[in-house]
Amino acid sequence: RGMAFGALRDWKRAEPDFEQALRLDPKSADAHCGLGLSKEARQDLASAEAEFTRSIELAPMNPQFYRRRAAVRAARGQA
């Protein structure tokens, strides 16, 4: 459900679903990425970066996670 809310850009409703997904499966790289997208949309960039970093740790071959983290770092002035 989090992905569906995210597709609608309804991050307020998506975030609890991503958090629930992570309670069920803390090693879900996609759920960490989804939570990162939600945090990024709400301008919680430090938390977003941490979630994208965790996604990378869990699935280092997914370039999307690196792109998202780089975008957040750029927004934070750390690029």
PDB file of N, CA, C and O in Angstrom:
ATOM      1  N   ARG A   1       0.815  -1.199   0.000  1.00  0.00           N
ATOM      2  CA  ARG A   1       0.000   0.000   0.000  1.00  0.00           C
ATOM      3  C   ARG A   1       0.857   1.261   0.000  1.00  0.00           C
ATOM      4  O   ARG A   1       0.461   2.254  -0.584  1.00  0.00           O
ATOM      5  N   GLY A   2       2.009   1.209   0.652  1.00  0.00           N
ATOM      6  CA  GLY A   2       2.884   2.375   0.683  1.00  0.00           C
ATOM      7  C   GLY A   2       3.293   2.818  -0.705  1.00  0.00           C
ATOM      8  O   GLY A   2       3.337   4.011  -0.996  1.00  0.00           O
ATOM      9  N   MET A   3       3.583   1.850  -1.579  1.00  0.00           N
ATOM     10  CA  MET A   3       3.970   2.183  -2.949  1.00  0.00           C
ATOM     11  C   MET A   3       2.810   2.846  -3.697  1.00  0.00           C
ATOM     12  O   MET A   3       3.027   3.775  -4.474  1.00  0.00           O
ATOM     13  N   ALA A   4       1.596   2.386  -3.447  1.00  0.00           N
ATOM     14  CA  ALA A   4       0.428   2.981  -4.103  1.00  0.00           C
ATOM     15  C   ALA A   4       0.238   4.422  -3.645  1.00  0.00           C
ATOM     16  O   ALA A   4       0.017   5.319  -4.468  1.00  0.00           O
ATOM     17  N   PHE A   5       0.354   4.654  -2.334  1.00  0.00           N
ATOM     18  CA  PHE A   5       0.238   6.021  -1.840  1.00  0.00           C
ATOM     19  C   PHE A   5       1.389   6.875  -2.364  1.00  0.00           C
ATOM     20  O   PHE A   5       1.211   8.047  -2.694  1.00  0.00           O
ATOM     21  N   GLY A   6       2.581   6.286  -2.441  1.00  0.00           N
ATOM     22  CA  GLY A   6       3.727   7.019  -2.973  1.00  0.00           C
ATOM     23  C   GLY A   6       3.517   7.411  -4.426  1.00  0.00           C
ATOM     24  O   GLY A   6       3.869   8.515  -4.832  1.00  0.00           O
ATOM     25  N   ALA A   7       2.931   6.510  -5.210  1.00  0.00           N
ATOM     26  CA  ALA A   7       2.659   6.825  -6.618  1.00  0.00           C
ATOM     27  C   ALA A   7       1.698   8.003  -6.738  1.00  0.00           C
ATOM     28  O   ALA A   7       1.762   8.768  -7.705  1.00  0.00           O
ATOM     29  N   LEU A   8       0.850   8.155  -5.729  1.00  0.00           N
ATOM     30  CA  LEU A   8      -0.090   9.287  -5.698  1.00  0.00           C
ATOM     31  C   LEU A   8       0.521  10.512  -5.025  1.00  0.00           C
ATOM     32  O   LEU A   8      -0.141  11.534  -4.871  1.00  0.00           O
ATOM     33  N   ARG A   9       1.763  10.386  -4.604  1.00  0.00           N
ATOM     34  CA  ARG A   9       2.473  11.441  -3.877  1.00  0.00           C
ATOM     35  C   ARG A   9       1.789  11.787  -2.556  1.00  0.00           C
ATOM     36  O   ARG A   9       1.858  12.904  -2.068  1.00  0.00           O
ATOM     37  N   ASP A  10       1.133  10.800  -1.976  1.00  0.00           N
ATOM     38  CA  ASP A  10       0.479  10.957  -0.673  1.00  0.00           C
ATOM     39  C   ASP A  10       1.416  10.369   0.377  1.00  0.00           C
ATOM     40  O   ASP A  10       1.187   9.297   0.932  1.00  0.00           O
ATOM     41  N   TRP A  11       2.509  11.082   0.643  1.00  0.00           N
ATOM     42  CA  TRP A  11       3.570  10.574   1.502  1.00  0.00           C
ATOM     43  C   TRP A  11       3.125  10.463   2.953  1.00  0.00           C
ATOM     44  O   TRP A  11       3.616   9.612   3.685  1.00  0.00           O
ATOM     45  N   LYS A  12       2.198  11.316   3.363  1.00  0.00           N
ATOM     46  CA  LYS A  12       1.709  11.246   4.737  1.00  0.00           C
ATOM     47  C   LYS A  12       1.051   9.897   5.017  1.00  0.00           C
ATOM     48  O   LYS A  12       1.196   9.339   6.101  1.00  0.00           O
ATOM     49  N   ARG A  13       0.346   9.374   4.052  1.00  0.00           N
ATOM     50  CA  ARG A  13      -0.300   8.066   4.206  1.00  0.00           C
ATOM     51  C   ARG A  13       0.652   6.915   3.875  1.00  0.00           C
ATOM     52  O   ARG A  13       0.479   5.806   4.373  1.00  0.00           O
ATOM     53  N   ALA A  14       1.644   7.178   3.032  1.00  0.00           N
ATOM     54  CA  ALA A  14       2.582   6.123   2.636  1.00  0.00           C
ATOM     55  C   ALA A  14       3.552   5.771   3.765  1.00  0.00           C
ATOM     56  O   ALA A  14       3.866   4.593   3.963  1.00  0.00           O
ATOM     57  N   GLU A  15       3.994   6.769   4.497  1.00  0.00           N
ATOM     58  CA  GLU A  15       5.055   6.545   5.483  1.00  0.00           C
ATOM     59  C   GLU A  15       4.708   5.482   6.527  1.00  0.00           C
ATOM     60  O   GLU A  15       5.527   4.579   6.775  1.00  0.00           O
ATOM     61  N   PRO A  16       3.526   5.502   7.139  1.00  0.00           N
ATOM     62  CA  PRO A  16       3.224   4.442   8.112  1.00  0.00           C
ATOM     63  C   PRO A  16       3.228   3.035   7.494  1.00  0.00           C
ATOM     64  O   PRO A  16       3.598   2.063   8.166  1.00  0.00           O
ATOM     65  N   ASP A  17       2.855   2.941   6.230  1.00  0.00           N
ATOM     66  CA  ASP A  17       2.872   1.633   5.570  1.00  0.00           C
ATOM     67  C   ASP A  17       4.303   1.137   5.358  1.00  0.00           C
ATOM     68  O   ASP A  17       4.587  -0.051   5.536  1.00  0.00           O
ATOM     69  N   PHE A  18       5.206   2.031   4.992  1.00  0.00           N
ATOM     70  CA  PHE A  18       6.610   1.637   4.847  1.00  0.00           C
ATOM     71  C   PHE A  18       7.192   1.246   6.210  1.00  0.00           C
ATOM     72  O   PHE A  18       7.949   0.275   6.314  1.00  0.00           O
ATOM     73  N   GLU A  19       6.824   1.986   7.246  1.00  0.00           N
ATOM     74  CA  GLU A  19       7.304   1.649   8.587  1.00  0.00           C
ATOM     75  C   GLU A  19       6.789   0.272   9.017  1.00  0.00           C
ATOM     76  O   GLU A  19       7.534  -0.512   9.612  1.00  0.00           O
ATOM     77  N   GLN A  20       5.525  -0.009   8.719  1.00  0.00           N
ATOM     78  CA  GLN A  20       4.963  -1.318   9.046  1.00  0.00           C
ATOM     79  C   GLN A  20       5.676  -2.421   8.255  1.00  0.00           C
ATOM     80  O   GLN A  20       5.983  -3.482   8.800  1.00  0.00           O
ATOM     81  N   ALA A  21       5.944  -2.158   6.986  1.00  0.00           N
ATOM     82  CA  ALA A  21       6.660  -3.145   6.170  1.00  0.00           C
ATOM     83  C   ALA A  21       8.031  -3.442   6.778  1.00  0.00           C
ATOM     84  O   ALA A  21       8.472  -4.593   6.791  1.00  0.00           O
ATOM     85  N   LEU A  22       8.687  -2.417   7.303  1.00  0.00           N
ATOM     86  CA  LEU A  22      10.008  -2.625   7.897  1.00  0.00           C
ATOM     87  C   LEU A  22       9.926  -3.346   9.239  1.00  0.00           C
ATOM     88  O   LEU A  22      10.854  -4.066   9.605  1.00  0.00           O
ATOM     89  N   ARG A  23       8.835  -3.183   9.950  1.00  0.00           N
ATOM     90  CA  ARG A  23       8.667  -3.971  11.178  1.00  0.00           C
ATOM     91  C   ARG A  23       8.528  -5.458  10.839  1.00  0.00           C
ATOM     92  O   ARG A  23       9.030  -6.321  11.551  1.00  0.00           O
ATOM     93  N   LEU A  24       7.870  -5.732   9.724  1.00  0.00           N
ATOM     94  CA  LEU A  24       7.685  -7.121   9.292  1.00  0.00           C
ATOM     95  C   LEU A  24       8.937  -7.702   8.646  1.00  0.00           C
ATOM     96  O   LEU A  24       9.228  -8.885   8.775  1.00  0.00           O
ATOM     97  N   ASP A  25       9.667  -6.855   7.921  1.00  0.00           N
ATOM     98  CA  ASP A  25      10.878  -7.304   7.225  1.00  0.00           C
ATOM     99  C   ASP A  25      11.918  -6.187   7.238  1.00  0.00           C
ATOM    100  O   ASP A  25      11.999  -5.385   6.297  1.00  0.00           O
ATOM    101  N   PRO A  26      12.704  -6.100   8.313  1.00  0.00           N
ATOM    102  CA  PRO A  26      13.686  -5.020   8.437  1.00  0.00           C
ATOM    103  C   PRO A  26      14.750  -5.003   7.342  1.00  0.00           C
ATOM    104  O   PRO A  26      15.442  -4.001   7.168  1.00  0.00           O
ATOM    105  N   LYS A  27      14.863  -6.086   6.602  1.00  0.00           N
ATOM    106  CA  LYS A  27      15.878  -6.161   5.540  1.00  0.00           C
ATOM    107  C   LYS A  27      15.306  -5.898   4.157  1.00  0.00           C
ATOM    108  O   LYS A  27      15.934  -6.213   3.150  1.00  0.00           O
ATOM    109  N   SER A  28      14.139  -5.277   4.090  1.00  0.00           N
ATOM    110  CA  SER A  28      13.540  -4.937   2.800  1.00  0.00           C
ATOM    111  C   SER A  28      14.153  -3.637   2.270  1.00  0.00           C
ATOM    112  O   SER A  28      13.847  -2.544   2.756  1.00  0.00           O
ATOM    113  N   ALA A  29      15.013  -3.781   1.287  1.00  0.00           N
ATOM    114  CA  ALA A  29      15.645  -2.600   0.689  1.00  0.00           C
ATOM    115  C   ALA A  29      14.596  -1.684   0.061  1.00  0.00           C
ATOM    116  O   ALA A  29      14.702  -0.457   0.151  1.00  0.00           O
ATOM    117  N   ASP A  30      13.573  -2.265  -0.548  1.00  0.00           N
ATOM    118  CA  ASP A  30      12.533  -1.452  -1.178  1.00  0.00           C
ATOM    119  C   ASP A  30      11.741  -0.657  -0.147  1.00  0.00           C
ATOM    120  O   ASP A  30      11.377   0.501  -0.395  1.00  0.00           O
ATOM    121  N   ALA A  31      11.466  -1.263   1.001  1.00  0.00           N
ATOM    122  CA  ALA A  31      10.740  -0.539   2.048  1.00  0.00           C
ATOM    123  C   ALA A  31      11.600   0.596   2.606  1.00  0.00           C
ATOM    124  O   ALA A  31      11.088   1.690   2.882  1.00  0.00           O
ATOM    125  N   HIS A  32      12.897   0.364   2.756  1.00  0.00           N
ATOM    126  CA  HIS A  32      13.787   1.443   3.202  1.00  0.00           C
ATOM    127  C   HIS A  32      13.798   2.572   2.172  1.00  0.00           C
ATOM    128  O   HIS A  32      13.762   3.751   2.534  1.00  0.00           O
ATOM    129  N   CYS A  33      13.840   2.210   0.908  1.00  0.00           N
ATOM    130  CA  CYS A  33      13.822   3.228  -0.145  1.00  0.00           C
ATOM    131  C   CYS A  33      12.499   3.997  -0.110  1.00  0.00           C
ATOM    132  O   CYS A  33      12.495   5.224  -0.208  1.00  0.00           O
ATOM    133  N   GLY A  34      11.387   3.288   0.025  1.00  0.00           N
ATOM    134  CA  GLY A  34      10.097   3.958   0.086  1.00  0.00           C
ATOM    135  C   GLY A  34      10.014   4.912   1.262  1.00  0.00           C
ATOM    136  O   GLY A  34       9.519   6.047   1.128  1.00  0.00           O
ATOM    137  N   LEU A  35      10.514   4.481   2.415  1.00  0.00           N
ATOM    138  CA  LEU A  35      10.530   5.367   3.575  1.00  0.00           C
ATOM    139  C   LEU A  35      11.443   6.558   3.319  1.00  0.00           C
ATOM    140  O   LEU A  35      11.120   7.689   3.691  1.00  0.00           O
ATOM    141  N   GLY A  36      12.552   6.314   2.639  1.00  0.00           N
ATOM    142  CA  GLY A  36      13.445   7.419   2.269  1.00  0.00           C
ATOM    143  C   GLY A  36      12.762   8.418   1.360  1.00  0.00           C
ATOM    144  O   GLY A  36      12.908   9.637   1.531  1.00  0.00           O
ATOM    145  N   LEU A  37      12.004   7.934   0.394  1.00  0.00           N
ATOM    146  CA  LEU A  37      11.267   8.839  -0.497  1.00  0.00           C
ATOM    147  C   LEU A  37      10.259   9.676   0.286  1.00  0.00           C
ATOM    148  O   LEU A  37      10.098  10.874   0.040  1.00  0.00           O
ATOM    149  N   SER A  38       9.603   9.036   1.229  1.00  0.00           N
ATOM    150  CA  SER A  38       8.639   9.746   2.065  1.00  0.00           C
ATOM    151  C   SER A  38       9.336  10.816   2.894  1.00  0.00           C
ATOM    152  O   SER A  38       8.869  11.957   2.972  1.00  0.00           O
ATOM    153  N   LYS A  39      10.441  10.463   3.513  1.00  0.00           N
ATOM    154  CA  LYS A  39      11.205  11.433   4.320  1.00  0.00           C
ATOM    155  C   LYS A  39      11.714  12.582   3.442  1.00  0.00           C
ATOM    156  O   LYS A  39      11.663  13.749   3.840  1.00  0.00           O
ATOM    157  N   GLU A  40      12.169  12.247   2.255  1.00  0.00           N
ATOM    158  CA  GLU A  40      12.666  13.277   1.331  1.00  0.00           C
ATOM    159  C   GLU A  40      11.543  14.245   0.954  1.00  0.00           C
ATOM    160  O   GLU A  40      11.740  15.466   0.948  1.00  0.00           O
ATOM    161  N   ALA A  41      10.376  13.716   0.665  1.00  0.00           N
ATOM    162  CA  ALA A  41       9.246  14.563   0.281  1.00  0.00           C
ATOM    163  C   ALA A  41       8.840  15.508   1.404  1.00  0.00           C
ATOM    164  O   ALA A  41       8.360  16.613   1.148  1.00  0.00           O
ATOM    165  N   ARG A  42       9.057  15.089   2.641  1.00  0.00           N
ATOM    166  CA  ARG A  42       8.714  15.926   3.793  1.00  0.00           C
ATOM    167  C   ARG A  42       9.898  16.782   4.245  1.00  0.00           C
ATOM    168  O   ARG A  42       9.849  17.416   5.285  1.00  0.00           O
ATOM    169  N   GLN A  43      10.967  16.780   3.441  1.00  0.00           N
ATOM    170  CA  GLN A  43      12.168  17.571   3.689  1.00  0.00           C
ATOM    171  C   GLN A  43      12.944  17.135   4.928  1.00  0.00           C
ATOM    172  O   GLN A  43      13.712  17.915   5.502  1.00  0.00           O
ATOM    173  N   ASP A  44      12.761  15.890   5.350  1.00  0.00           N
ATOM    174  CA  ASP A  44      13.582  15.321   6.416  1.00  0.00           C
ATOM    175  C   ASP A  44      14.752  14.623   5.730  1.00  0.00           C
ATOM    176  O   ASP A  44      14.805  13.398   5.610  1.00  0.00           O
ATOM    177  N   LEU A  45      15.676  15.457   5.249  1.00  0.00           N
ATOM    178  CA  LEU A  45      16.720  14.952   4.361  1.00  0.00           C
ATOM    179  C   LEU A  45      17.745  14.064   5.062  1.00  0.00           C
ATOM    180  O   LEU A  45      18.244  13.115   4.461  1.00  0.00           O
ATOM    181  N   ALA A  46      18.039  14.341   6.319  1.00  0.00           N
ATOM    182  CA  ALA A  46      18.990  13.483   7.041  1.00  0.00           C
ATOM    183  C   ALA A  46      18.424  12.070   7.178  1.00  0.00           C
ATOM    184  O   ALA A  46      19.133  11.078   6.957  1.00  0.00           O
ATOM    185  N   SER A  47      17.152  11.966   7.530  1.00  0.00           N
ATOM    186  CA  SER A  47      16.524  10.647   7.647  1.00  0.00           C
ATOM    187  C   SER A  47      16.419   9.969   6.288  1.00  0.00           C
ATOM    188  O   SER A  47      16.606   8.756   6.176  1.00  0.00           O
ATOM    189  N   ALA A  48      16.109  10.747   5.264  1.00  0.00           N
ATOM    190  CA  ALA A  48      16.012  10.191   3.911  1.00  0.00           C
ATOM    191  C   ALA A  48      17.354   9.598   3.494  1.00  0.00           C
ATOM    192  O   ALA A  48      17.414   8.470   2.983  1.00  0.00           O
ATOM    193  N   GLU A  49      18.428  10.337   3.733  1.00  0.00           N
ATOM    194  CA  GLU A  49      19.756   9.839   3.375  1.00  0.00           C
ATOM    195  C   GLU A  49      20.066   8.535   4.115  1.00  0.00           C
ATOM    196  O   GLU A  49      20.602   7.585   3.526  1.00  0.00           O
ATOM    197  N   ALA A  50      19.711   8.468   5.382  1.00  0.00           N
ATOM    198  CA  ALA A  50      19.956   7.254   6.164  1.00  0.00           C
ATOM    199  C   ALA A  50      19.178   6.064   5.594  1.00  0.00           C
ATOM    200  O   ALA A  50      19.717   4.946   5.516  1.00  0.00           O
ATOM    201  N   GLU A  51      17.942   6.291   5.175  1.00  0.00           N
ATOM    202  CA  GLU A  51      17.146   5.198   4.601  1.00  0.00           C
ATOM    203  C   GLU A  51      17.717   4.740   3.262  1.00  0.00           C
ATOM    204  O   GLU A  51      17.785   3.543   2.987  1.00  0.00           O
ATOM    205  N   PHE A  52      18.148   5.683   2.428  1.00  0.00           N
ATOM    206  CA  PHE A  52      18.740   5.300   1.147  1.00  0.00           C
ATOM    207  C   PHE A  52      20.063   4.565   1.359  1.00  0.00           C
ATOM    208  O   PHE A  52      20.362   3.603   0.650  1.00  0.00           O
ATOM    209  N   THR A  53      20.831   4.989   2.346  1.00  0.00           N
ATOM    210  CA  THR A  53      22.080   4.298   2.659  1.00  0.00           C
ATOM    211  C   THR A  53      21.800   2.867   3.094  1.00  0.00           C
ATOM    212  O   THR A  53      22.491   1.922   2.674  1.00  0.00           O
ATOM    213  N   ARG A  54      20.772   2.689   3.912  1.00  0.00           N
ATOM    214  CA  ARG A  54      20.409   1.328   4.343  1.00  0.00           C
ATOM    215  C   ARG A  54      19.967   0.491   3.146  1.00  0.00           C
ATOM    216  O   ARG A  54      20.308  -0.691   3.049  1.00  0.00           O
ATOM    217  N   SER A  55      19.234   1.097   2.219  1.00  0.00           N
ATOM    218  CA  SER A  55      18.831   0.391   1.002  1.00  0.00           C
ATOM    219  C   SER A  55      20.053  -0.104   0.237  1.00  0.00           C
ATOM    220  O   SER A  55      20.078  -1.238  -0.241  1.00  0.00           O
ATOM    221  N   ILE A  56      21.052   0.757   0.133  1.00  0.00           N
ATOM    222  CA  ILE A  56      22.289   0.401  -0.571  1.00  0.00           C
ATOM    223  C   ILE A  56      22.992  -0.747   0.132  1.00  0.00           C
ATOM    224  O   ILE A  56      23.492  -1.676  -0.514  1.00  0.00           O
ATOM    225  N   GLU A  57      23.037  -0.702   1.455  1.00  0.00           N
ATOM    226  CA  GLU A  57      23.682  -1.782   2.213  1.00  0.00           C
ATOM    227  C   GLU A  57      22.995  -3.126   1.944  1.00  0.00           C
ATOM    228  O   GLU A  57      23.659  -4.161   1.872  1.00  0.00           O
ATOM    229  N   LEU A  58      21.684  -3.086   1.809  1.00  0.00           N
ATOM    230  CA  LEU A  58      20.921  -4.320   1.624  1.00  0.00           C
ATOM    231  C   LEU A  58      20.893  -4.806   0.175  1.00  0.00           C
ATOM    232  O   LEU A  58      20.775  -6.006  -0.076  1.00  0.00           O
ATOM    233  N   ALA A  59      20.975  -3.872  -0.765  1.00  0.00           N
ATOM    234  CA  ALA A  59      20.897  -4.229  -2.193  1.00  0.00           C
ATOM    235  C   ALA A  59      21.853  -3.342  -2.980  1.00  0.00           C
ATOM    236  O   ALA A  59      21.437  -2.411  -3.680  1.00  0.00           O
ATOM    237  N   PRO A  60      23.148  -3.595  -2.864  1.00  0.00           N
ATOM    238  CA  PRO A  60      24.144  -2.701  -3.468  1.00  0.00           C
ATOM    239  C   PRO A  60      24.156  -2.662  -4.998  1.00  0.00           C
ATOM    240  O   PRO A  60      24.791  -1.781  -5.579  1.00  0.00           O
ATOM    241  N   MET A  61      23.451  -3.559  -5.638  1.00  0.00           N
ATOM    242  CA  MET A  61      23.445  -3.561  -7.104  1.00  0.00           C
ATOM    243  C   MET A  61      22.304  -2.737  -7.693  1.00  0.00           C
ATOM    244  O   MET A  61      22.160  -2.676  -8.914  1.00  0.00           O
ATOM    245  N   ASN A  62      21.504  -2.083  -6.875  1.00  0.00           N
ATOM    246  CA  ASN A  62      20.369  -1.302  -7.372  1.00  0.00           C
ATOM    247  C   ASN A  62      20.795   0.154  -7.543  1.00  0.00           C
ATOM    248  O   ASN A  62      20.953   0.878  -6.549  1.00  0.00           O
ATOM    249  N   PRO A  63      20.960   0.624  -8.767  1.00  0.00           N
ATOM    250  CA  PRO A  63      21.432   1.996  -8.984  1.00  0.00           C
ATOM    251  C   PRO A  63      20.446   3.064  -8.524  1.00  0.00           C
ATOM    252  O   PRO A  63      20.853   4.191  -8.224  1.00  0.00           O
ATOM    253  N   GLN A  64      19.168   2.730  -8.463  1.00  0.00           N
ATOM    254  CA  GLN A  64      18.170   3.713  -8.020  1.00  0.00           C
ATOM    255  C   GLN A  64      18.497   4.222  -6.614  1.00  0.00           C
ATOM    256  O   GLN A  64      18.340   5.408  -6.325  1.00  0.00           O
ATOM    257  N   PHE A  65      18.941   3.340  -5.750  1.00  0.00           N
ATOM    258  CA  PHE A  65      19.224   3.732  -4.378  1.00  0.00           C
ATOM    259  C   PHE A  65      20.374   4.738  -4.327  1.00  0.00           C
ATOM    260  O   PHE A  65      20.333   5.705  -3.561  1.00  0.00           O
ATOM    261  N   TYR A  66      21.386   4.527  -5.154  1.00  0.00           N
ATOM    262  CA  TYR A  66      22.512   5.456  -5.210  1.00  0.00           C
ATOM    263  C   TYR A  66      22.070   6.817  -5.758  1.00  0.00           C
ATOM    264  O   TYR A  66      22.497   7.862  -5.262  1.00  0.00           O
ATOM    265  N   ARG A  67      21.213   6.788  -6.790  1.00  0.00           N
ATOM    266  CA  ARG A  67      20.716   8.051  -7.367  1.00  0.00           C
ATOM    267  C   ARG A  67      19.919   8.844  -6.336  1.00  0.00           C
ATOM    268  O   ARG A  67      20.073  10.058  -6.224  1.00  0.00           O
ATOM    269  N   ARG A  68      19.061   8.172  -5.601  1.00  0.00           N
ATOM    270  CA  ARG A  68      18.236   8.856  -4.607  1.00  0.00           C
ATOM    271  C   ARG A  68      19.118   9.452  -3.515  1.00  0.00           C
ATOM    272  O   ARG A  68      18.921  10.577  -3.086  1.00  0.00           O
ATOM    273  N   ARG A  69      20.102   8.672  -3.045  1.00  0.00           N
ATOM    274  CA  ARG A  69      20.989   9.199  -2.001  1.00  0.00           C
ATOM    275  C   ARG A  69      21.792  10.384  -2.512  1.00  0.00           C
ATOM    276  O   ARG A  69      21.955  11.379  -1.808  1.00  0.00           O
ATOM    277  N   ALA A  70      22.254  10.304  -3.747  1.00  0.00           N
ATOM    278  CA  ALA A  70      23.011  11.421  -4.314  1.00  0.00           C
ATOM    279  C   ALA A  70      22.148  12.665  -4.414  1.00  0.00           C
ATOM    280  O   ALA A  70      22.615  13.782  -4.128  1.00  0.00           O
ATOM    281  N   ALA A  71      20.893  12.512  -4.797  1.00  0.00           N
ATOM    282  CA  ALA A  71      19.986  13.661  -4.896  1.00  0.00           C
ATOM    283  C   ALA A  71      19.777  14.304  -3.532  1.00  0.00           C
ATOM    284  O   ALA A  71      19.759  15.535  -3.410  1.00  0.00           O
ATOM    285  N   VAL A  72      19.623  13.483  -2.511  1.00  0.00           N
ATOM    286  CA  VAL A  72      19.440  14.016  -1.152  1.00  0.00           C
ATOM    287  C   VAL A  72      20.710  14.707  -0.685  1.00  0.00           C
ATOM    288  O   VAL A  72      20.662  15.800  -0.104  1.00  0.00           O
ATOM    289  N   ARG A  73      21.838  14.099  -0.961  1.00  0.00           N
ATOM    290  CA  ARG A  73      23.102  14.736  -0.562  1.00  0.00           C
ATOM    291  C   ARG A  73      23.284  16.073  -1.265  1.00  0.00           C
ATOM    292  O   ARG A  73      23.756  17.040  -0.663  1.00  0.00           O
ATOM    293  N   ALA A  74      22.913  16.130  -2.527  1.00  0.00           N
ATOM    294  CA  ALA A  74      23.008  17.397  -3.257  1.00  0.00           C
ATOM    295  C   ALA A  74      22.075  18.440  -2.629  1.00  0.00           C
ATOM    296  O   ALA A  74      22.459  19.609  -2.461  1.00  0.00           O
ATOM    297  N   ALA A  75      20.881  18.026  -2.272  1.00  0.00           N
ATOM    298  CA  ALA A  75      19.932  18.950  -1.653  1.00  0.00           C
ATOM    299  C   ALA A  75      20.432  19.439  -0.296  1.00  0.00           C
ATOM    300  O   ALA A  75      20.142  20.565   0.109  1.00  0.00           O
ATOM    301  N   ARG A  76      21.218  18.601   0.358  1.00  0.00           N
ATOM    302  CA  ARG A  76      21.788  18.972   1.649  1.00  0.00           C
ATOM    303  C   ARG A  76      23.107  19.736   1.493  1.00  0.00           C
ATOM    304  O   ARG A  76      23.711  20.153   2.478  1.00  0.00           O
ATOM    305  N   GLY A  77      23.563  19.906   0.252  1.00  0.00           N
ATOM    306  CA  GLY A  77      24.809  20.602   0.004  1.00  0.00           C
ATOM    307  C   GLY A  77      26.031  19.746   0.253  1.00  0.00           C
ATOM    308  O   GLY A  77      27.116  20.250   0.497  1.00  0.00           O
ATOM    309  N   GLN A  78      25.876  18.422   0.143  1.00  0.00           N
ATOM    310  CA  GLN A  78      26.975  17.506   0.414  1.00  0.00           C
ATOM    311  C   GLN A  78      27.467  16.776  -0.833  1.00  0.00           C
ATOM    312  O   GLN A  78      28.234  15.835  -0.723  1.00  0.00           O
ATOM    313  N   ALA A  79      27.038  17.171  -1.979  1.00  0.00           N
ATOM    314  CA  ALA A  79      27.358  16.423  -3.201  1.00  0.00           C
ATOM    315  C   ALA A  79      28.797  16.448  -3.556  1.00  0.00           C
ATOM    316  O   ALA A  79      29.675  17.018  -3.282  1.00  0.00           O
TER     317      ALA A  79
END
